[in-house]
CSV table of C-alpha atoms and ligand atoms in Angstrom, one decimal:
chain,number,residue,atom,x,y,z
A,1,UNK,CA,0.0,0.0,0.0
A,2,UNK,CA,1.7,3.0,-1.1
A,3,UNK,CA,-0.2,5.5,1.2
A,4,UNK,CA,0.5,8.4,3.9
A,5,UNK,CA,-1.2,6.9,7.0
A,6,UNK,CA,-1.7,9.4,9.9
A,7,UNK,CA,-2.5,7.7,13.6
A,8,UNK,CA,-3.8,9.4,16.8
A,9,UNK,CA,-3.4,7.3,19.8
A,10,UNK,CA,-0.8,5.5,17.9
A,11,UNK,CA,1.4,4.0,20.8
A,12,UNK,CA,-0.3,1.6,22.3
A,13,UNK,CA,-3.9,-0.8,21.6
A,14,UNK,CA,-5.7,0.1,18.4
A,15,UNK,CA,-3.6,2.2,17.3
A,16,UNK,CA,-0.7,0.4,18.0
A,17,UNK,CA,-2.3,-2.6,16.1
A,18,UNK,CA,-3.3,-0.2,13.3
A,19,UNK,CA,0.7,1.2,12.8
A,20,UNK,CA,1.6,-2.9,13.1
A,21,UNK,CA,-0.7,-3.6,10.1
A,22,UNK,CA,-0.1,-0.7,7.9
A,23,UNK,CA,3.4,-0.9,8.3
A,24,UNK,CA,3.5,-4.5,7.4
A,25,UNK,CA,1.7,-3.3,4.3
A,26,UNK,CA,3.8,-0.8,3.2
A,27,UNK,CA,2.2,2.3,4.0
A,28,UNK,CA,4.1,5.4,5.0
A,29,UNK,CA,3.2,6.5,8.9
A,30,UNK,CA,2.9,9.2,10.6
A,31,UNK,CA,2.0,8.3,13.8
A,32,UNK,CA,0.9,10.6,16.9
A,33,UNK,CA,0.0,10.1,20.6
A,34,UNK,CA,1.6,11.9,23.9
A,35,UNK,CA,3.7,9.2,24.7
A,36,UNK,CA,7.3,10.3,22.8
A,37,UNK,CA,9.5,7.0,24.3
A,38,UNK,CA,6.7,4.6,23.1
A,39,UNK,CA,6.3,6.1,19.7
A,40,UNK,CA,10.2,6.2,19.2
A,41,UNK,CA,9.8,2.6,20.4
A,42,UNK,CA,7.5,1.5,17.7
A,43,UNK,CA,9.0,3.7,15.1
A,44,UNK,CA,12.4,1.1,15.8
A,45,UNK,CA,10.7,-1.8,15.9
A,46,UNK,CA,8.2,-1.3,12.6
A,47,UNK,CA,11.5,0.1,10.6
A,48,UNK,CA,13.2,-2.8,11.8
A,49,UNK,CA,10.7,-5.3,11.1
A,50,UNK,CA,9.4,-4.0,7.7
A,51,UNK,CA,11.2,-1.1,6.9
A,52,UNK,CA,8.5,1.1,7.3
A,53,UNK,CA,8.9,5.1,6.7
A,54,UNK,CA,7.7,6.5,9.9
A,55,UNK,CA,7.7,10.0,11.1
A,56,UNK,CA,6.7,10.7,14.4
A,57,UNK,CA,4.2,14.1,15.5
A,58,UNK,CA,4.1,13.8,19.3
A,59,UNK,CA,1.3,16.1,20.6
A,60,UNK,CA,-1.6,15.8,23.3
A,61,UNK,CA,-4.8,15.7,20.5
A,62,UNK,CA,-6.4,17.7,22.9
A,63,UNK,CA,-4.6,21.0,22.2
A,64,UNK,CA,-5.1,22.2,19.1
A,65,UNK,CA,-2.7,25.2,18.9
A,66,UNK,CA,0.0,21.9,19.2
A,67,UNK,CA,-2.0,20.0,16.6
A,68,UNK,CA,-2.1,22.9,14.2
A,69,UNK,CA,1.4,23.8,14.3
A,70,UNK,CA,2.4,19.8,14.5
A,71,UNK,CA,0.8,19.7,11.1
A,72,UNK,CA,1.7,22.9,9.8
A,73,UNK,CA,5.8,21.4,10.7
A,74,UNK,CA,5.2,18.2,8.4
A,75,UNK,CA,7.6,18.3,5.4
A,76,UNK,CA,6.7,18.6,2.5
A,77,UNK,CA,6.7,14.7,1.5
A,78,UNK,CA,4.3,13.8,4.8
A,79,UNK,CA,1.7,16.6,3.8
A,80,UNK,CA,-0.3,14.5,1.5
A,81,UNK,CA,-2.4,12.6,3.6
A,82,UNK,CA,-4.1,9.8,2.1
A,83,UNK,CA,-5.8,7.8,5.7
A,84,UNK,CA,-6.5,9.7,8.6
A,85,UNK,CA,-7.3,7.3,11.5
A,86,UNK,CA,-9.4,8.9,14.2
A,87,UNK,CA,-8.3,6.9,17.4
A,88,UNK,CA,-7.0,8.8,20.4
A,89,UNK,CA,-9.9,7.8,22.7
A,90,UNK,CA,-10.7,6.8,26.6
A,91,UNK,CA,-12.6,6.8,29.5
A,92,UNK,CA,-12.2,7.7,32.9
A,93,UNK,CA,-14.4,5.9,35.7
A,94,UNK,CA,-17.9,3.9,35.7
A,95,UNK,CA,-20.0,6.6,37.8
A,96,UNK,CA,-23.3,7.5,37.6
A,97,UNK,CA,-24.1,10.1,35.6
A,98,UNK,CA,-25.8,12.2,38.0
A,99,UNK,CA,-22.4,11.6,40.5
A,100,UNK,CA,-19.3,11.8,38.0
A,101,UNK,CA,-16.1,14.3,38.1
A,102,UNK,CA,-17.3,17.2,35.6
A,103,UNK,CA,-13.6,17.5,35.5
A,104,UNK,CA,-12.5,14.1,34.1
A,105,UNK,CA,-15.7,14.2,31.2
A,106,UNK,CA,-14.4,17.3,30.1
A,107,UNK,CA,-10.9,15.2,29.4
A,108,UNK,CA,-13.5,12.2,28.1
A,109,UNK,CA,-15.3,14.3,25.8
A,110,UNK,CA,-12.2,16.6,24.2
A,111,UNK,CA,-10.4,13.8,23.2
A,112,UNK,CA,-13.4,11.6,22.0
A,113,UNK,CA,-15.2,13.8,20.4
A,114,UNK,CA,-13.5,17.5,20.2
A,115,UNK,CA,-10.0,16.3,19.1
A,116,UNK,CA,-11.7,14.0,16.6
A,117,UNK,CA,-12.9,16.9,15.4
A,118,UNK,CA,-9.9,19.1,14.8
A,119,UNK,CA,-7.9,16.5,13.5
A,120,UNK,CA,-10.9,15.9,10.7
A,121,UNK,CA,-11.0,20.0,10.4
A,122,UNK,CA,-7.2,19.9,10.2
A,123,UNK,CA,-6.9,17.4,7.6
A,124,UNK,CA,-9.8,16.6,5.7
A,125,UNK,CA,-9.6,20.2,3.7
A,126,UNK,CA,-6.4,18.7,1.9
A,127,UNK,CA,-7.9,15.5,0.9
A,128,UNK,CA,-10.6,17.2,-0.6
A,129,UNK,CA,-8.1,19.3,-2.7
A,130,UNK,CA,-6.1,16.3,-3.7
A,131,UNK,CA,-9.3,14.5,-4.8
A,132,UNK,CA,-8.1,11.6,-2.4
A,133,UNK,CA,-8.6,10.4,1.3
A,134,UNK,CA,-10.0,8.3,3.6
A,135,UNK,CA,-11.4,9.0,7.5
A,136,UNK,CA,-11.3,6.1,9.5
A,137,UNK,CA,-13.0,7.1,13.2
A,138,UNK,CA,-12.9,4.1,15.9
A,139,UNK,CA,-15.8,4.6,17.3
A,140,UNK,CA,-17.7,2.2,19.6
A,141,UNK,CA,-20.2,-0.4,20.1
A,142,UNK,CA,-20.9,2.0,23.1
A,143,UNK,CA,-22.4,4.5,20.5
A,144,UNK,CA,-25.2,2.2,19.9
A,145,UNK,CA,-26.6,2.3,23.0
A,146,UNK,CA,-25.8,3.4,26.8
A,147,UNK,CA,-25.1,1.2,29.7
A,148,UNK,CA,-24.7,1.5,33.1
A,149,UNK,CA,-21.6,3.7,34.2
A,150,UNK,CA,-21.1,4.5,31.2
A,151,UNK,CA,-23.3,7.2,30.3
A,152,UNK,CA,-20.6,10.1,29.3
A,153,UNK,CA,-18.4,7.7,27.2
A,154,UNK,CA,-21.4,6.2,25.3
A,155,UNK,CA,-22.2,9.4,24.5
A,156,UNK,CA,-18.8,10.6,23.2
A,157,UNK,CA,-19.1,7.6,20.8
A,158,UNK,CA,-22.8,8.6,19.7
A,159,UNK,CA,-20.5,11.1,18.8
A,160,UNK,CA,-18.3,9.9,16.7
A,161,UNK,CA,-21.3,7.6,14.9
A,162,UNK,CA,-23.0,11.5,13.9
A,163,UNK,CA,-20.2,13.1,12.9
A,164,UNK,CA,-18.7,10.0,10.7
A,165,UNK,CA,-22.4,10.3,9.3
A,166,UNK,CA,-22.4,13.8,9.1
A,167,UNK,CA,-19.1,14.0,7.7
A,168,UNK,CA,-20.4,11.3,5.1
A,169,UNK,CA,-22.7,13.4,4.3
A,170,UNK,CA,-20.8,16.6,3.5
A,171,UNK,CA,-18.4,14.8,1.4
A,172,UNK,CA,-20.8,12.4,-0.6
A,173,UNK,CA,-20.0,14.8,-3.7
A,174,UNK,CA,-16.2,13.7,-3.2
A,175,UNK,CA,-13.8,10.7,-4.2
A,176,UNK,CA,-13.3,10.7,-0.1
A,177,UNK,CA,-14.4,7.9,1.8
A,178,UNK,CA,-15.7,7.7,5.5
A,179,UNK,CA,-15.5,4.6,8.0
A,180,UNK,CA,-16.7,4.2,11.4
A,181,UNK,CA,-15.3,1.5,13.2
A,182,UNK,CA,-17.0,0.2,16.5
A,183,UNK,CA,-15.2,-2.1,18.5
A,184,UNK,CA,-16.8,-4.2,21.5
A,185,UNK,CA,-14.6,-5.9,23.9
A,186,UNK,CA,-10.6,-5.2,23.0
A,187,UNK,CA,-8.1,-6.3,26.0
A,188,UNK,CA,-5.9,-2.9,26.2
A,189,UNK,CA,-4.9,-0.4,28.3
A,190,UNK,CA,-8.7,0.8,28.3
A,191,UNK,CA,-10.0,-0.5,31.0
A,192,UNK,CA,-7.1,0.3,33.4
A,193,UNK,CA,-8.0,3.6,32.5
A,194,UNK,CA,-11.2,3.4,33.0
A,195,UNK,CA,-10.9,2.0,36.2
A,196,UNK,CA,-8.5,4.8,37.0
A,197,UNK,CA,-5.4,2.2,37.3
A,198,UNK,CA,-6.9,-0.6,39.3
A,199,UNK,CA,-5.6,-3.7,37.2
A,200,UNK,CA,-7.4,-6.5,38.8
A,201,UNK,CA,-10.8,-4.6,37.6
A,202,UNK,CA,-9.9,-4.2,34.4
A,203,UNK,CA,-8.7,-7.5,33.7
A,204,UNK,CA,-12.3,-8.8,35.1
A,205,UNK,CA,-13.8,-6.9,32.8
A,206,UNK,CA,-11.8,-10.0,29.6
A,207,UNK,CA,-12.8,-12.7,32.2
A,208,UNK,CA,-14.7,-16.0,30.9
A,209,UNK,CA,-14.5,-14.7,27.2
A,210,UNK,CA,-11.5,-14.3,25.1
A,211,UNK,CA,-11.6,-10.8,24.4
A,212,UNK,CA,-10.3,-8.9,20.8
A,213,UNK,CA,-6.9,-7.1,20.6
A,214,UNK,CA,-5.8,-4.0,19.1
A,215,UNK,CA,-4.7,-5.9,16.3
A,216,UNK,CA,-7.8,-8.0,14.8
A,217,UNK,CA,-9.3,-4.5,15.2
A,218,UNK,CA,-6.5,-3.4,13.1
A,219,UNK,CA,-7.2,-5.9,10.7
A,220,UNK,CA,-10.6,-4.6,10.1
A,221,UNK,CA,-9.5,-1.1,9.7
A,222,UNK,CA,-7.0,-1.9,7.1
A,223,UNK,CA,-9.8,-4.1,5.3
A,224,UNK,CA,-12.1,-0.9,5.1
A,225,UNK,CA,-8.8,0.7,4.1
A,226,UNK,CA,-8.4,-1.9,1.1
A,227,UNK,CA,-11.6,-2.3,-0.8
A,228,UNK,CA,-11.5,-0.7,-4.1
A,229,UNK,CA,-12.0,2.9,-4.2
A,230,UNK,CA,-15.8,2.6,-5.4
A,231,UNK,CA,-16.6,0.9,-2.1
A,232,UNK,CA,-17.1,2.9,1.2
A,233,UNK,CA,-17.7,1.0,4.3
A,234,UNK,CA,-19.6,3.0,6.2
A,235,UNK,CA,-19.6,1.3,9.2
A,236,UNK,CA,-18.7,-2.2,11.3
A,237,UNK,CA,-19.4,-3.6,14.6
A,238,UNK,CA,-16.8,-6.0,15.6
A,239,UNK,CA,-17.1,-8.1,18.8
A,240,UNK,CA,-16.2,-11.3,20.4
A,241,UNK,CA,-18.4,-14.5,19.5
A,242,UNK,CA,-19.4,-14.5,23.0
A,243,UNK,CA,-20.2,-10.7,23.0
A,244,UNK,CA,-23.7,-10.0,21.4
A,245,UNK,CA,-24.5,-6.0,22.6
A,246,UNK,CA,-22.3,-3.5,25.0
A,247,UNK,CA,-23.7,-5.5,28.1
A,248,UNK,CA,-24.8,-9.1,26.8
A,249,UNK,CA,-21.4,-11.3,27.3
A,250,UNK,CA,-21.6,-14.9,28.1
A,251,UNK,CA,-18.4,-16.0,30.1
A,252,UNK,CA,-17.3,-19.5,30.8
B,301,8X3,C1,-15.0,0.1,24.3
B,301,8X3,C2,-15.9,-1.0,24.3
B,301,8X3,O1,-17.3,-2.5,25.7
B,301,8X3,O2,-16.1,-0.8,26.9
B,301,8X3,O3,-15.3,1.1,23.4
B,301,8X3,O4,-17.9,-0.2,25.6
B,301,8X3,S1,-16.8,-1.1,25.7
C-alpha cells in the first residue's frame, strides 16, 4: 500500500495494532500520541521489522494550537495525507451520571469527540483538494446504546457515529471515503484507565471470554482501508463471539 497513513493514539492498543498492520503493508506513517519514548519505540521496531517510513508528531490531540502547528511542521513529502485514522480515545471511571467528576468528562469528551474533530477539520480540507482520502474514526459499540456507568463515554461515541455520518454526508459529492469503526470488547490499556489504574478490575472486565486485541481491530481497519475505491464501508461492529450488545457477554 503506497499511502500516507496518519494515527492518533498511535502508541499503544488500536492504534498500535493499526501502525503494526499498515506498516507490514507498506504504508508510509505518521503516527501521533503523547507518549514520545513509546512512539520512538514503535518507530524502531516497525522500521526494523518492515522497513517502514515512519515519522513521528508527538502532541496531546487535545490541544489544538500543538496539533495545528504539528501539522503545519510536516515536510513537505508527509503533507499528502491519504488515511486519517481517528483513534486517540478513553474513559475515565464507571459513575453515575448524576455523581461523576465534571472535570475528568471534560478530558473524556475533548479527546473523543472534540479532538476528533480538529484532527478531521485539520486534515480533511487537503484531501478534498487532492481529490483523495479516507477518515477512518474508531468509534464504539458503546455508541449504539448506553449502559450502566457508562453514560458520558457512550455518548462521546454517539458522537463519533454522527459526525462519521455527518461527515459522510458533506463529502458524498467527493472521491473521499468515511469509515466508522465500532469495536466491542478489546483487552488494552482501556480498562485500566477506565478503572482509573486498578488492574485487577480491568482484567475482570476480559474474564470467561476471550476478548479482541488492538490488532484484529487493526485488521478490520485496514480491510475498510483496502476495498477498491468505489466501495465505502460505512460502518462495522466488531465483537467477540461470545459478545452479542455493549452488556450481553456470556463467560465461561
Ligand atoms: C470500548 C468497548 O465494551 O467498553 O469502546 O464499551 S466497551
Amino acid at each position: 500500500m503506497d499511502k500516507i497513513v496518519f494515527i492518533t493514539g498511535a502508541s499503544s492498543g488500536i492504534g498500535a495494532g493499526c501502525a503494526r498492520k499498515f506498516a507490514s503493508q507498506g504504508a508510509s506513517l505518521i503516527l501521533n500520541a503523547r507518549n514520545v519514548n513509546k512512539l520512538s519505540a514503535l518507530k524502531e521496531e516497525l522500521e526494523k521489522q518492515y522497513g517502514a517510513k515512519i515519522y513521528l508528531l508527538p502532541f496531546d490531540v487535545r490541544d489544538r494550537k500543538a496539533a495545528t502547528s504539528a501539522l503545519e511542521s510536516l515536510p513537505k513529502e508527509w503533507q499528502s495525507i491519504d488515511i486519517l485514522v481517528n483513534n486517540a480515545g478513553l474513559v475515565i471511571g464507571t459513575d453515575k451520571e448524576q455523581e461523576g467528576s465534571l472535570d475528568e468528562w471534560d478530558i473524556v469528551i475533548d479527546t473523543n469527540i472534540k479532538a476528533l474533530l480538529a484532527m478531521t477539520r485539520l486534515i480533511v480540507p487537503g484531501m478534498v483538494e487532492r481529490k483523495r482520502g479516507h477518515i477512518i474514526n474508531i468509534g464504539s459499540i458503546a455508541g449504539d446504546a448506553a449502559y450502566p456507568g457508562g453514560s458520558v463515554y457512550c455518548a462521546t461515541k454517539a458522537a463519533v457515529k454522527a459526525l462519521s455520518d455527518g461527515l459522510r454526508i458533506d463529502l458524498v459529492d467527493t472521491p473521499l471515503r468515511v469509515t466508522n469503526i465500532k469495536p466491542g470488547l478489546v483487552e488494552t490499556n482501556f480498562s485500566v484507565i477506565r478503572f482509573r489504574g486498578d488492574k485487577e478490575k480491568a482484567d475482570n472486565v476480559y474474564k470467561g471470554i476471550r476478548p479482541l486485541t488492538g490488532d484484529d481491530i487493526a485488521e478490520t481497519v485496514y480491510f475498510a482501508a483496502s476495498v477498491p475505491e468505489y466501495m465505502q464501508i460505512a460502518e462495522m461492529l466488531v465483537m467477540p463471539t461470545y459478545q452479542a450488545t455493549g452488556t450481553i457477554v456470556s463467560r465461561k
